[in-house]
XYZ file of C-alpha atoms in Angstrom:
284
model
C -248.751 -131.823 27.501
C -247.902 -130.185 24.416
C -246.545 -128.288 22.434
C -247.439 -124.327 22.197
C -249.793 -122.953 19.662
C -247.530 -120.285 18.936
C -244.538 -122.351 17.749
C -245.611 -122.433 14.385
C -246.396 -119.291 14.040
C -242.114 -118.237 15.149
C -239.984 -116.324 13.350
C -241.552 -116.136 9.826
C -238.699 -114.297 7.752
C -236.511 -116.050 5.722
C -234.208 -116.296 8.849
C -236.414 -117.820 10.718
C -233.991 -120.621 12.497
C -231.881 -117.081 14.033
C -235.083 -116.340 17.094
C -235.964 -120.516 18.267
C -238.606 -121.077 19.692
C -238.589 -122.825 24.636
C -239.840 -125.607 24.087
C -240.736 -126.716 27.722
C -239.398 -130.113 28.698
C -242.484 -131.637 29.396
C -243.846 -131.202 25.630
C -239.991 -132.321 24.688
C -241.903 -135.317 26.803
C -244.519 -135.814 25.259
C -245.243 -134.260 22.075
C -248.193 -133.124 20.931
C -251.841 -135.568 20.724
C -252.858 -137.318 18.465
C -256.143 -134.911 18.177
C -253.628 -131.420 17.972
C -251.803 -132.915 15.106
C -255.145 -134.202 13.453
C -256.580 -130.146 14.025
C -252.612 -128.691 12.238
C -252.781 -131.116 9.574
C -256.588 -129.735 9.158
C -254.904 -125.778 9.547
C -251.949 -126.183 7.728
C -252.064 -128.068 5.011
C -250.636 -131.124 4.621
C -246.457 -131.994 4.289
C -246.085 -132.599 1.032
C -245.461 -129.827 -2.255
C -247.977 -127.881 -5.057
C -248.740 -131.232 -7.336
C -248.942 -129.367 -10.771
C -251.461 -130.626 -13.459
C -250.592 -131.666 -15.145
C -252.062 -131.322 -19.252
C -250.953 -134.664 -21.404
C -247.551 -134.529 -23.395
C -250.259 -133.977 -26.683
C -251.899 -130.663 -25.682
C -248.709 -128.973 -24.023
C -246.985 -129.672 -27.266
C -249.818 -128.524 -29.164
C -250.415 -125.225 -26.702
C -246.735 -123.727 -28.137
C -247.828 -123.215 -32.195
C -250.215 -120.222 -29.496
C -247.772 -117.715 -30.713
C -248.479 -115.044 -33.466
C -245.100 -115.652 -35.426
C -245.397 -119.467 -35.328
C -248.855 -119.377 -36.802
C -247.847 -117.091 -39.917
C -244.364 -119.713 -40.116
C -247.303 -121.779 -40.430
C -249.708 -119.775 -42.420
C -246.364 -119.031 -44.833
C -245.518 -122.241 -45.217
C -249.154 -123.454 -46.285
C -249.131 -121.284 -48.982
C -245.564 -122.119 -50.262
C -246.956 -125.625 -50.883
C -250.375 -124.743 -52.251
C -248.132 -122.398 -54.719
C -246.027 -125.481 -55.433
C -242.983 -123.638 -53.558
C -242.180 -127.431 -51.535
C -238.409 -126.770 -50.652
C -239.708 -123.559 -48.562
C -243.096 -125.271 -47.175
C -240.305 -128.551 -45.540
C -237.693 -125.452 -44.996
C -240.000 -123.335 -42.627
C -242.398 -126.563 -41.231
C -238.732 -128.022 -40.533
C -238.189 -124.711 -39.256
C -240.993 -124.331 -36.628
C -241.085 -127.818 -35.536
C -237.316 -128.301 -34.207
C -238.436 -125.163 -32.532
C -241.473 -125.072 -30.925
C -240.244 -129.256 -29.671
C -237.452 -127.361 -28.176
C -239.436 -124.791 -26.012
C -241.519 -128.210 -25.056
C -238.777 -130.512 -23.651
C -236.877 -127.877 -22.571
C -240.547 -127.323 -20.270
C -240.731 -130.372 -19.885
C -237.395 -130.845 -17.651
C -237.741 -128.869 -15.772
C -240.942 -130.732 -14.704
C -238.594 -133.660 -14.085
C -235.915 -131.889 -12.437
C -240.022 -130.881 -9.090
C -240.246 -134.652 -9.811
C -237.524 -135.859 -8.994
C -237.297 -133.312 -5.813
C -240.147 -134.271 -4.091
C -238.352 -137.916 -4.128
C -236.509 -136.531 -1.980
C -238.237 -136.730 0.915
C -239.113 -140.160 3.379
C -242.105 -141.484 2.918
C -242.387 -141.868 6.913
C -241.395 -140.768 10.043
C -240.847 -141.353 13.788
C -242.248 -138.546 16.109
C -243.401 -137.840 19.196
C -247.648 -138.355 20.292
C -248.508 -138.326 23.282
C -245.517 -139.151 24.277
C -244.808 -142.322 22.709
C -242.518 -143.202 18.881
C -245.205 -143.211 16.272
C -243.866 -143.624 12.931
C -246.294 -141.583 10.089
C -246.827 -140.798 6.879
C -243.664 -137.701 5.670
C -247.271 -136.478 4.666
C -248.963 -135.872 8.235
C -246.078 -134.223 10.165
C -247.349 -130.829 11.664
C -245.609 -127.574 12.526
C -244.677 -128.089 16.023
C -244.013 -132.041 15.761
C -241.571 -132.975 17.151
C -239.142 -135.517 14.908
C -236.445 -138.344 15.854
C -233.494 -138.619 13.609
C -231.006 -140.753 13.419
C -228.282 -141.478 10.678
C -229.737 -142.481 7.381
C -232.839 -140.200 8.193
C -234.385 -137.787 5.553
C -235.383 -134.310 7.177
C -239.044 -134.557 6.956
C -239.003 -130.309 7.451
C -237.493 -127.735 8.467
C -236.942 -126.980 11.731
C -234.741 -126.300 14.524
C -232.964 -128.474 16.941
C -234.115 -129.279 20.132
C -230.854 -131.971 21.534
C -228.560 -133.819 19.513
C -225.612 -136.410 20.125
C -222.940 -136.683 17.504
C -225.481 -135.441 15.402
C -224.355 -134.764 12.014
C -226.138 -133.715 8.471
C -225.343 -133.675 4.807
C -227.460 -130.827 3.021
C -225.685 -130.192 0.276
C -228.908 -130.953 -1.861
C -229.382 -127.604 -1.233
C -226.459 -125.355 0.222
C -224.078 -127.342 -1.935
C -221.935 -128.163 0.640
C -219.732 -131.276 0.048
C -219.130 -131.947 3.789
C -221.514 -133.346 6.439
C -222.721 -130.971 8.770
C -222.780 -130.539 12.685
C -225.794 -129.581 14.327
C -226.154 -128.718 17.533
C -228.889 -126.721 19.561
C -229.497 -123.441 20.186
C -228.815 -119.802 18.739
C -226.351 -119.172 16.336
C -224.057 -116.302 15.489
C -226.503 -112.735 14.124
C -224.807 -112.318 11.592
C -226.110 -116.590 10.681
C -228.802 -114.927 8.129
C -227.383 -118.104 4.742
C -228.823 -121.316 4.663
C -224.929 -123.092 5.567
C -224.720 -120.877 8.596
C -228.196 -122.979 10.615
C -226.199 -124.227 13.025
C -229.088 -125.179 14.644
C -231.409 -126.197 11.888
C -232.451 -129.098 10.217
C -234.076 -128.584 6.585
C -236.690 -131.233 4.708
C -235.297 -133.575 2.574
C -231.283 -133.319 3.642
C -230.195 -136.526 4.681
C -228.955 -137.221 8.447
C -225.377 -138.894 8.111
C -225.161 -140.117 11.940
C -225.552 -139.271 15.390
C -229.435 -138.714 16.555
C -231.265 -135.604 17.264
C -234.516 -134.980 18.033
C -235.813 -131.959 16.072
C -238.828 -129.806 16.037
C -240.135 -128.637 12.635
C -241.678 -124.659 12.451
C -241.964 -125.276 8.366
C -243.320 -127.982 6.950
C -244.815 -128.731 2.925
C -243.970 -124.984 0.182
C -243.281 -122.920 2.408
C -240.338 -125.630 3.831
C -236.955 -125.235 1.928
C -236.642 -127.911 -0.637
C -240.694 -126.862 -0.971
C -240.190 -123.397 -2.306
C -237.759 -124.680 -4.792
C -240.060 -126.816 -6.320
C -242.544 -124.643 -6.118
C -240.901 -122.407 -8.013
C -240.055 -124.700 -10.772
C -243.400 -125.961 -10.573
C -245.667 -122.194 -10.890
C -245.756 -121.398 -14.885
C -243.134 -119.144 -14.706
C -243.797 -115.381 -16.525
C -242.721 -114.252 -19.908
C -239.884 -112.751 -20.398
C -239.219 -108.486 -22.034
C -237.855 -110.400 -25.153
C -240.862 -113.262 -24.902
C -243.332 -110.707 -24.029
C -241.831 -108.156 -26.597
C -241.597 -110.948 -29.537
C -245.039 -111.917 -29.292
C -246.514 -107.807 -29.493
C -244.456 -108.501 -32.330
C -245.414 -111.095 -33.797
C -248.703 -110.281 -33.475
C -247.763 -106.503 -35.184
C -246.688 -108.375 -38.119
C -249.732 -110.498 -37.855
C -252.194 -107.195 -38.064
C -249.686 -105.392 -41.160
C -250.456 -108.583 -42.850
C -253.594 -109.018 -42.653
C -254.050 -105.491 -43.688
C -252.036 -105.259 -46.627
C -253.806 -108.805 -47.689
C -257.148 -106.221 -47.908
C -255.121 -103.541 -49.305
C -254.085 -105.219 -51.878
C -256.687 -108.285 -52.977
C -259.033 -104.460 -53.546
C -256.835 -102.647 -55.552
C -257.118 -106.425 -57.388
C -260.533 -105.996 -57.141
C -261.299 -102.371 -58.858
C -258.861 -103.893 -61.788
C -260.689 -107.238 -62.575
C -258.005 -109.466 -61.356
C -259.169 -112.971 -60.868
C -258.834 -112.983 -57.345
C -257.180 -116.676 -56.569
C -254.408 -114.734 -58.703
C -254.546 -111.676 -56.531
C -254.618 -113.767 -52.282
C -251.816 -115.177 -53.376
C -249.826 -112.206 -54.989
C -251.219 -110.362 -51.650
C -249.906 -112.764 -49.031
C -246.811 -113.299 -51.074
């Protein structure tokens, strides 16, 4: 008999471990059937984190120059070079390139941090399917699966412990706890809303230090605790208030610059001044 489908949707709030599902004895002995596992994999998706759509490093770097203030500074440096002010051209160009490069490097490092978190999860794990222990890729673990954990294993997804024998897990990756934490089946105290207080739950990416256990998987992929972290790092963060204000200020300066250039050109044209001299004077 397979695990009941209601397990998949149990208590979707943050402290989901406060209401562990009741797994019948026959379900503990057989786990999911292969057909049920395939159906859940199709509906819930693979147990992987969201992939970032990578652009080439060159494109990522060039996109940084779209800022209006950067465009104004580059135009100013180009005009300085055209008028013979080589020193101004070099100084402005260096400042712009250093600023853009720093922004690019910071985002690149954030992306690498997300990749390292992805690699922190085991490649394969042991699950109970049709009453047998089967090694499957971590990506094929689904909600409702019963995973077999022992010393040296990495937990493939978030779940609740249903059987444990001297089971200790190191979860410093998520909670910062320096020492292994013992995990046991049952319901934790009502106030155990923090992850470090979830004595009956295991989390993806944490490592088993000693003992053995069976855990019922509740959350997979980006729904896991570590998956949410990876997803937040991988997603492009919304612009901050400072970035929005800077962009608006840059657009204002750009509009004022264009209006002033046109105005000065118009005035100089009325006095029949040379166009090139008028343009350089207007931009200056």
